[in-house]
């Protein structure tokens, strides 16, 4: 698949799951007012399983947009369901992954509901350090460049609000921007602001 194409779009029949061999995919949704929300970014080795198993008919409620040229496999829903019935070990692994995905969603909603826009941005930055962070002498570098609009898409807010919050963090010396990448100088301060529960990294990440 080439960059800019879609594995599936919102409203398509949910007839399978995908395995990423190479490349990156953004899972997102378009709101009624035209804003784009980003739920997560998936990379090599990840499964995209936005389906309701053992239901006669379902549709994708999100879209999967290819961010980098890559190779992907599709596993048909009916094939997976058959394997789950015959293989208890596979069944357990799928249930485990679904549980982790549910906990990820709950933690994101918790941060947004309890701490508003600031909580949404701070928790996104914390998750990004767990996914892409590289330890530096003066902090943790998020080793991937995101535009402020892309950050806003993750947080479900406008670019202007993200600009204002990032400017405040820079002014306070909590972060700095280096070649479009965010260097977090005081990660603990961000965690303290949202009363971080120090969830396991498999839950607290952007992927």
PDB file of C-alpha atoms in Angstrom:
ATOM      1  CA  UNK A   1       0.000   0.000   0.000  1.00  0.00           C
ATOM      2  CA  UNK A   2       1.208   3.497  -0.797  1.00  0.00           C
ATOM      3  CA  UNK A   3       1.274   6.522   1.483  1.00  0.00           C
ATOM      4  CA  UNK A   4      -2.050   8.355   1.521  1.00  0.00           C
ATOM      5  CA  UNK A   5      -4.188   5.319   0.692  1.00  0.00           C
ATOM      6  CA  UNK A   6      -6.584   3.628   3.112  1.00  0.00           C
ATOM      7  CA  UNK A   7      -6.717   0.066   4.397  1.00  0.00           C
ATOM      8  CA  UNK A   8     -10.346   0.852   5.128  1.00  0.00           C
ATOM      9  CA  UNK A   9     -12.588   3.869   5.589  1.00  0.00           C
ATOM     10  CA  UNK A  10     -15.232   4.658   8.150  1.00  0.00           C
ATOM     11  CA  UNK A  11     -18.485   2.994   7.110  1.00  0.00           C
ATOM     12  CA  UNK A  12     -16.851   0.170   5.132  1.00  0.00           C
ATOM     13  CA  UNK A  13     -17.928  -3.375   5.993  1.00  0.00           C
ATOM     14  CA  UNK A  14     -15.680  -4.642   8.800  1.00  0.00           C
ATOM     15  CA  UNK A  15     -14.675  -7.947   7.228  1.00  0.00           C
ATOM     16  CA  UNK A  16     -11.157  -8.517   8.501  1.00  0.00           C
ATOM     17  CA  UNK A  17      -8.142  -7.537  10.563  1.00  0.00           C
ATOM     18  CA  UNK A  18      -4.748  -6.398   9.297  1.00  0.00           C
ATOM     19  CA  UNK A  19      -1.152  -7.210  10.183  1.00  0.00           C
ATOM     20  CA  UNK A  20       1.472  -4.578   9.408  1.00  0.00           C
ATOM     21  CA  UNK A  21       4.715  -6.024   8.020  1.00  0.00           C
ATOM     22  CA  UNK A  22       6.278  -2.629   7.245  1.00  0.00           C
ATOM     23  CA  UNK A  23       5.146   0.978   7.213  1.00  0.00           C
ATOM     24  CA  UNK A  24       2.898   3.010   9.498  1.00  0.00           C
ATOM     25  CA  UNK A  25      -0.878   3.456   9.682  1.00  0.00           C
ATOM     26  CA  UNK A  26      -2.933   6.097  11.465  1.00  0.00           C
ATOM     27  CA  UNK A  27      -6.214   5.026  13.029  1.00  0.00           C
ATOM     28  CA  UNK A  28      -8.561   8.002  13.157  1.00  0.00           C
ATOM     29  CA  UNK A  29     -12.004   9.438  12.676  1.00  0.00           C
ATOM     30  CA  UNK A  30     -13.571  12.509  11.075  1.00  0.00           C
ATOM     31  CA  UNK A  31     -15.958  14.398  13.374  1.00  0.00           C
ATOM     32  CA  UNK A  32     -19.269  15.842  12.103  1.00  0.00           C
ATOM     33  CA  UNK A  33     -17.690  19.321  12.035  1.00  0.00           C
ATOM     34  CA  UNK A  34     -14.835  18.114   9.818  1.00  0.00           C
ATOM     35  CA  UNK A  35     -12.068  17.778  12.418  1.00  0.00           C
ATOM     36  CA  UNK A  36      -9.769  14.767  12.220  1.00  0.00           C
ATOM     37  CA  UNK A  37      -9.089  12.791  15.382  1.00  0.00           C
ATOM     38  CA  UNK A  38      -6.116  10.435  15.667  1.00  0.00           C
ATOM     39  CA  UNK A  39      -6.497   7.530  18.068  1.00  0.00           C
ATOM     40  CA  UNK A  40      -3.181   5.801  17.524  1.00  0.00           C
ATOM     41  CA  UNK A  41      -0.373   5.122  15.072  1.00  0.00           C
ATOM     42  CA  UNK A  42       0.409   1.491  14.255  1.00  0.00           C
ATOM     43  CA  UNK A  43       3.729   0.161  12.995  1.00  0.00           C
ATOM     44  CA  UNK A  44       5.438  -3.059  11.931  1.00  0.00           C
ATOM     45  CA  UNK A  45       4.233  -6.055  13.924  1.00  0.00           C
ATOM     46  CA  UNK A  46       0.962  -4.429  15.017  1.00  0.00           C
ATOM     47  CA  UNK A  47      -2.503  -5.786  14.355  1.00  0.00           C
ATOM     48  CA  UNK A  48      -5.372  -3.509  13.349  1.00  0.00           C
ATOM     49  CA  UNK A  49      -8.479  -5.245  14.633  1.00  0.00           C
ATOM     50  CA  UNK A  50     -11.320  -2.736  14.501  1.00  0.00           C
ATOM     51  CA  UNK A  51     -13.957  -5.433  14.064  1.00  0.00           C
ATOM     52  CA  UNK A  52     -16.781  -6.926  16.134  1.00  0.00           C
ATOM     53  CA  UNK A  53     -16.200 -10.653  16.164  1.00  0.00           C
ATOM     54  CA  UNK A  54     -19.035 -13.156  15.970  1.00  0.00           C
ATOM     55  CA  UNK A  55     -21.516 -10.545  14.761  1.00  0.00           C
ATOM     56  CA  UNK A  56     -23.380 -11.078  11.509  1.00  0.00           C
ATOM     57  CA  UNK A  57     -22.659  -7.593  10.196  1.00  0.00           C
ATOM     58  CA  UNK A  58     -20.575  -4.673  11.371  1.00  0.00           C
ATOM     59  CA  UNK A  59     -18.869  -1.641   9.901  1.00  0.00           C
ATOM     60  CA  UNK A  60     -15.629   0.136  10.637  1.00  0.00           C
ATOM     61  CA  UNK A  61     -16.253   3.119  12.923  1.00  0.00           C
ATOM     62  CA  UNK A  62     -12.788   4.553  12.185  1.00  0.00           C
ATOM     63  CA  UNK A  63     -10.460   4.780   9.202  1.00  0.00           C
ATOM     64  CA  UNK A  64      -6.961   3.393   8.704  1.00  0.00           C
ATOM     65  CA  UNK A  65      -4.785   5.722   6.617  1.00  0.00           C
ATOM     66  CA  UNK A  66      -1.354   4.643   5.394  1.00  0.00           C
ATOM     67  CA  UNK A  67       1.347   7.090   6.556  1.00  0.00           C
ATOM     68  CA  UNK A  68       4.302   5.291   4.962  1.00  0.00           C
ATOM     69  CA  UNK A  69       4.602   2.963   2.005  1.00  0.00           C
ATOM     70  CA  UNK A  70       4.401  -0.541   3.421  1.00  0.00           C
ATOM     71  CA  UNK A  71       3.234  -4.132   3.223  1.00  0.00           C
ATOM     72  CA  UNK A  72       0.136  -5.428   4.969  1.00  0.00           C
ATOM     73  CA  UNK A  73      -1.747  -8.729   5.301  1.00  0.00           C
ATOM     74  CA  UNK A  74      -5.490  -9.040   5.723  1.00  0.00           C
ATOM     75  CA  UNK A  75      -7.039 -11.894   7.697  1.00  0.00           C
ATOM     76  CA  UNK A  76     -10.683 -12.462   6.896  1.00  0.00           C
ATOM     77  CA  UNK A  77     -13.056 -12.130   9.829  1.00  0.00           C
ATOM     78  CA  UNK A  78     -14.695 -15.524   9.236  1.00  0.00           C
ATOM     79  CA  UNK A  79     -11.287 -17.236   9.091  1.00  0.00           C
ATOM     80  CA  UNK A  80     -10.240 -15.667  12.389  1.00  0.00           C
ATOM     81  CA  UNK A  81     -13.532 -16.615  14.060  1.00  0.00           C
ATOM     82  CA  UNK A  82     -13.109 -20.227  12.954  1.00  0.00           C
ATOM     83  CA  UNK A  83      -9.565 -20.345  14.351  1.00  0.00           C
ATOM     84  CA  UNK A  84     -10.697 -18.817  17.650  1.00  0.00           C
ATOM     85  CA  UNK A  85     -13.308 -21.544  18.101  1.00  0.00           C
ATOM     86  CA  UNK A  86     -10.752 -24.276  17.462  1.00  0.00           C
ATOM     87  CA  UNK A  87      -7.715 -22.816  19.237  1.00  0.00           C
ATOM     88  CA  UNK A  88      -8.112 -21.856  22.930  1.00  0.00           C
ATOM     89  CA  UNK A  89      -4.581 -20.416  23.112  1.00  0.00           C
ATOM     90  CA  UNK A  90      -5.266 -18.040  20.227  1.00  0.00           C
ATOM     91  CA  UNK A  91      -8.586 -17.139  21.856  1.00  0.00           C
ATOM     92  CA  UNK A  92      -6.816 -16.120  25.061  1.00  0.00           C
ATOM     93  CA  UNK A  93      -4.275 -13.994  23.188  1.00  0.00           C
ATOM     94  CA  UNK A  94      -6.995 -12.142  21.269  1.00  0.00           C
ATOM     95  CA  UNK A  95      -8.967 -11.523  24.486  1.00  0.00           C
ATOM     96  CA  UNK A  96      -5.798 -10.233  26.132  1.00  0.00           C
ATOM     97  CA  UNK A  97      -5.155  -7.781  23.288  1.00  0.00           C
ATOM     98  CA  UNK A  98      -8.767  -6.587  23.321  1.00  0.00           C
ATOM     99  CA  UNK A  99      -8.494  -5.976  27.071  1.00  0.00           C
ATOM    100  CA  UNK A 100      -5.315  -3.920  26.618  1.00  0.00           C
ATOM    101  CA  UNK A 101      -6.978  -1.856  23.876  1.00  0.00           C
ATOM    102  CA  UNK A 102      -9.952  -1.211  26.158  1.00  0.00           C
ATOM    103  CA  UNK A 103      -7.685  -0.061  29.000  1.00  0.00           C
ATOM    104  CA  UNK A 104      -5.864   2.281  26.609  1.00  0.00           C
ATOM    105  CA  UNK A 105      -9.140   3.883  25.591  1.00  0.00           C
ATOM    106  CA  UNK A 106     -10.310   4.204  29.181  1.00  0.00           C
ATOM    107  CA  UNK A 107      -7.068   5.909  30.252  1.00  0.00           C
ATOM    108  CA  UNK A 108      -7.326   8.437  27.423  1.00  0.00           C
ATOM    109  CA  UNK A 109     -10.925   9.279  28.285  1.00  0.00           C
ATOM    110  CA  UNK A 110      -9.986   9.567  31.964  1.00  0.00           C
ATOM    111  CA  UNK A 111      -7.284  12.139  31.246  1.00  0.00           C
ATOM    112  CA  UNK A 112      -9.583  14.169  28.995  1.00  0.00           C
ATOM    113  CA  UNK A 113     -12.584  14.106  31.323  1.00  0.00           C
ATOM    114  CA  UNK A 114     -10.699  14.726  34.569  1.00  0.00           C
ATOM    115  CA  UNK A 115      -8.121  17.231  33.314  1.00  0.00           C
ATOM    116  CA  UNK A 116      -9.581  18.741  30.160  1.00  0.00           C
ATOM    117  CA  UNK A 117      -7.488  19.976  27.259  1.00  0.00           C
ATOM    118  CA  UNK A 118      -4.311  20.240  29.298  1.00  0.00           C
ATOM    119  CA  UNK A 119      -4.718  16.640  30.428  1.00  0.00           C
ATOM    120  CA  UNK A 120      -5.299  15.486  26.855  1.00  0.00           C
ATOM    121  CA  UNK A 121      -2.072  17.116  25.627  1.00  0.00           C
ATOM    122  CA  UNK A 122       0.072  16.172  28.625  1.00  0.00           C
ATOM    123  CA  UNK A 123      -1.046  12.531  28.524  1.00  0.00           C
ATOM    124  CA  UNK A 124      -0.372  12.440  24.766  1.00  0.00           C
ATOM    125  CA  UNK A 125       3.176  13.724  25.326  1.00  0.00           C
ATOM    126  CA  UNK A 126       3.729  11.149  28.067  1.00  0.00           C
ATOM    127  CA  UNK A 127       2.522   8.367  25.779  1.00  0.00           C
ATOM    128  CA  UNK A 128       4.785   9.622  23.010  1.00  0.00           C
ATOM    129  CA  UNK A 129       7.823   9.405  25.290  1.00  0.00           C
ATOM    130  CA  UNK A 130       6.974   5.754  25.941  1.00  0.00           C
ATOM    131  CA  UNK A 131       6.599   5.041  22.209  1.00  0.00           C
ATOM    132  CA  UNK A 132       9.340   7.190  20.684  1.00  0.00           C
ATOM    133  CA  UNK A 133      11.360   8.583  23.597  1.00  0.00           C
ATOM    134  CA  UNK A 134      15.160   8.622  23.629  1.00  0.00           C
ATOM    135  CA  UNK A 135      16.918   9.546  26.861  1.00  0.00           C
ATOM    136  CA  UNK A 136      19.128  12.635  26.547  1.00  0.00           C
ATOM    137  CA  UNK A 137      21.332  14.379  29.082  1.00  0.00           C
ATOM    138  CA  UNK A 138      18.740  17.132  29.547  1.00  0.00           C
ATOM    139  CA  UNK A 139      15.513  15.167  29.123  1.00  0.00           C
ATOM    140  CA  UNK A 140      13.660  12.753  26.861  1.00  0.00           C
ATOM    141  CA  UNK A 141      13.516  13.431  23.125  1.00  0.00           C
ATOM    142  CA  UNK A 142      10.383  12.326  21.273  1.00  0.00           C
ATOM    143  CA  UNK A 143      12.268  11.067  18.242  1.00  0.00           C
ATOM    144  CA  UNK A 144       9.571  11.703  15.658  1.00  0.00           C
ATOM    145  CA  UNK A 145       8.395  15.057  14.363  1.00  0.00           C
ATOM    146  CA  UNK A 146       4.731  15.934  14.826  1.00  0.00           C
ATOM    147  CA  UNK A 147       3.169  19.161  13.644  1.00  0.00           C
ATOM    148  CA  UNK A 148       0.987  21.051  16.103  1.00  0.00           C
ATOM    149  CA  UNK A 149      -2.005  20.090  13.982  1.00  0.00           C
ATOM    150  CA  UNK A 150      -1.112  16.415  14.291  1.00  0.00           C
ATOM    151  CA  UNK A 151      -0.808  16.816  18.053  1.00  0.00           C
ATOM    152  CA  UNK A 152      -4.193  18.526  18.048  1.00  0.00           C
ATOM    153  CA  UNK A 153      -5.655  15.554  16.161  1.00  0.00           C
ATOM    154  CA  UNK A 154      -4.415  13.216  18.890  1.00  0.00           C
ATOM    155  CA  UNK A 155      -5.926  15.411  21.601  1.00  0.00           C
ATOM    156  CA  UNK A 156      -9.247  16.212  19.959  1.00  0.00           C
ATOM    157  CA  UNK A 157      -8.728  19.978  20.120  1.00  0.00           C
ATOM    158  CA  UNK A 158      -7.813  22.875  17.869  1.00  0.00           C
ATOM    159  CA  UNK A 159      -4.282  23.669  16.727  1.00  0.00           C
ATOM    160  CA  UNK A 160      -4.554  27.098  18.388  1.00  0.00           C
ATOM    161  CA  UNK A 161      -5.128  25.519  21.806  1.00  0.00           C
ATOM    162  CA  UNK A 162      -2.155  23.185  21.321  1.00  0.00           C
ATOM    163  CA  UNK A 163       0.005  26.150  20.278  1.00  0.00           C
ATOM    164  CA  UNK A 164      -0.932  27.996  23.460  1.00  0.00           C
ATOM    165  CA  UNK A 165      -0.311  25.014  25.757  1.00  0.00           C
ATOM    166  CA  UNK A 166       3.050  24.194  24.144  1.00  0.00           C
ATOM    167  CA  UNK A 167       4.131  27.847  24.392  1.00  0.00           C
ATOM    168  CA  UNK A 168       3.308  27.794  28.086  1.00  0.00           C
ATOM    169  CA  UNK A 169       5.342  24.617  28.605  1.00  0.00           C
ATOM    170  CA  UNK A 170       8.302  26.129  26.734  1.00  0.00           C
ATOM    171  CA  UNK A 171       8.068  29.336  28.743  1.00  0.00           C
ATOM    172  CA  UNK A 172       8.153  27.320  31.978  1.00  0.00           C
ATOM    173  CA  UNK A 173      11.179  25.343  30.763  1.00  0.00           C
ATOM    174  CA  UNK A 174       9.318  22.034  30.745  1.00  0.00           C
ATOM    175  CA  UNK A 175       9.941  21.373  27.034  1.00  0.00           C
ATOM    176  CA  UNK A 176      11.870  22.696  24.054  1.00  0.00           C
ATOM    177  CA  UNK A 177      11.516  22.120  20.314  1.00  0.00           C
ATOM    178  CA  UNK A 178      14.527  20.838  18.351  1.00  0.00           C
ATOM    179  CA  UNK A 179      14.193  20.439  14.567  1.00  0.00           C
ATOM    180  CA  UNK A 180      10.461  19.904  14.921  1.00  0.00           C
ATOM    181  CA  UNK A 181      10.883  17.294  17.663  1.00  0.00           C
ATOM    182  CA  UNK A 182       9.821  17.823  21.277  1.00  0.00           C
ATOM    183  CA  UNK A 183      12.395  17.483  24.042  1.00  0.00           C
ATOM    184  CA  UNK A 184      10.742  17.032  27.418  1.00  0.00           C
ATOM    185  CA  UNK A 185      12.920  18.359  30.229  1.00  0.00           C
ATOM    186  CA  UNK A 186      10.576  17.612  33.125  1.00  0.00           C
ATOM    187  CA  UNK A 187       8.453  14.547  32.441  1.00  0.00           C
ATOM    188  CA  UNK A 188       7.511  14.185  36.098  1.00  0.00           C
ATOM    189  CA  UNK A 189       5.922  17.648  36.075  1.00  0.00           C
ATOM    190  CA  UNK A 190       3.594  16.530  33.275  1.00  0.00           C
ATOM    191  CA  UNK A 191       2.742  13.357  35.179  1.00  0.00           C
ATOM    192  CA  UNK A 192       2.043  15.304  38.365  1.00  0.00           C
ATOM    193  CA  UNK A 193      -0.333  17.646  36.527  1.00  0.00           C
ATOM    194  CA  UNK A 194      -2.585  14.768  35.453  1.00  0.00           C
ATOM    195  CA  UNK A 195      -2.033  12.615  38.567  1.00  0.00           C
ATOM    196  CA  UNK A 196      -0.422   9.946  36.399  1.00  0.00           C
ATOM    197  CA  UNK A 197      -1.133   6.403  37.588  1.00  0.00           C
ATOM    198  CA  UNK A 198       2.074   5.069  35.971  1.00  0.00           C
ATOM    199  CA  UNK A 199       0.248   2.514  33.852  1.00  0.00           C
ATOM    200  CA  UNK A 200       2.337  -0.224  32.170  1.00  0.00           C
ATOM    201  CA  UNK A 201       3.958   0.880  28.923  1.00  0.00           C
ATOM    202  CA  UNK A 202       1.849  -1.572  26.920  1.00  0.00           C
ATOM    203  CA  UNK A 203      -1.136   0.575  27.949  1.00  0.00           C
ATOM    204  CA  UNK A 204       0.504   4.012  28.153  1.00  0.00           C
ATOM    205  CA  UNK A 205       1.706   4.443  24.585  1.00  0.00           C
ATOM    206  CA  UNK A 206       0.590   6.093  21.370  1.00  0.00           C
ATOM    207  CA  UNK A 207       0.539   2.903  19.304  1.00  0.00           C
TER     208      UNK A 207
END
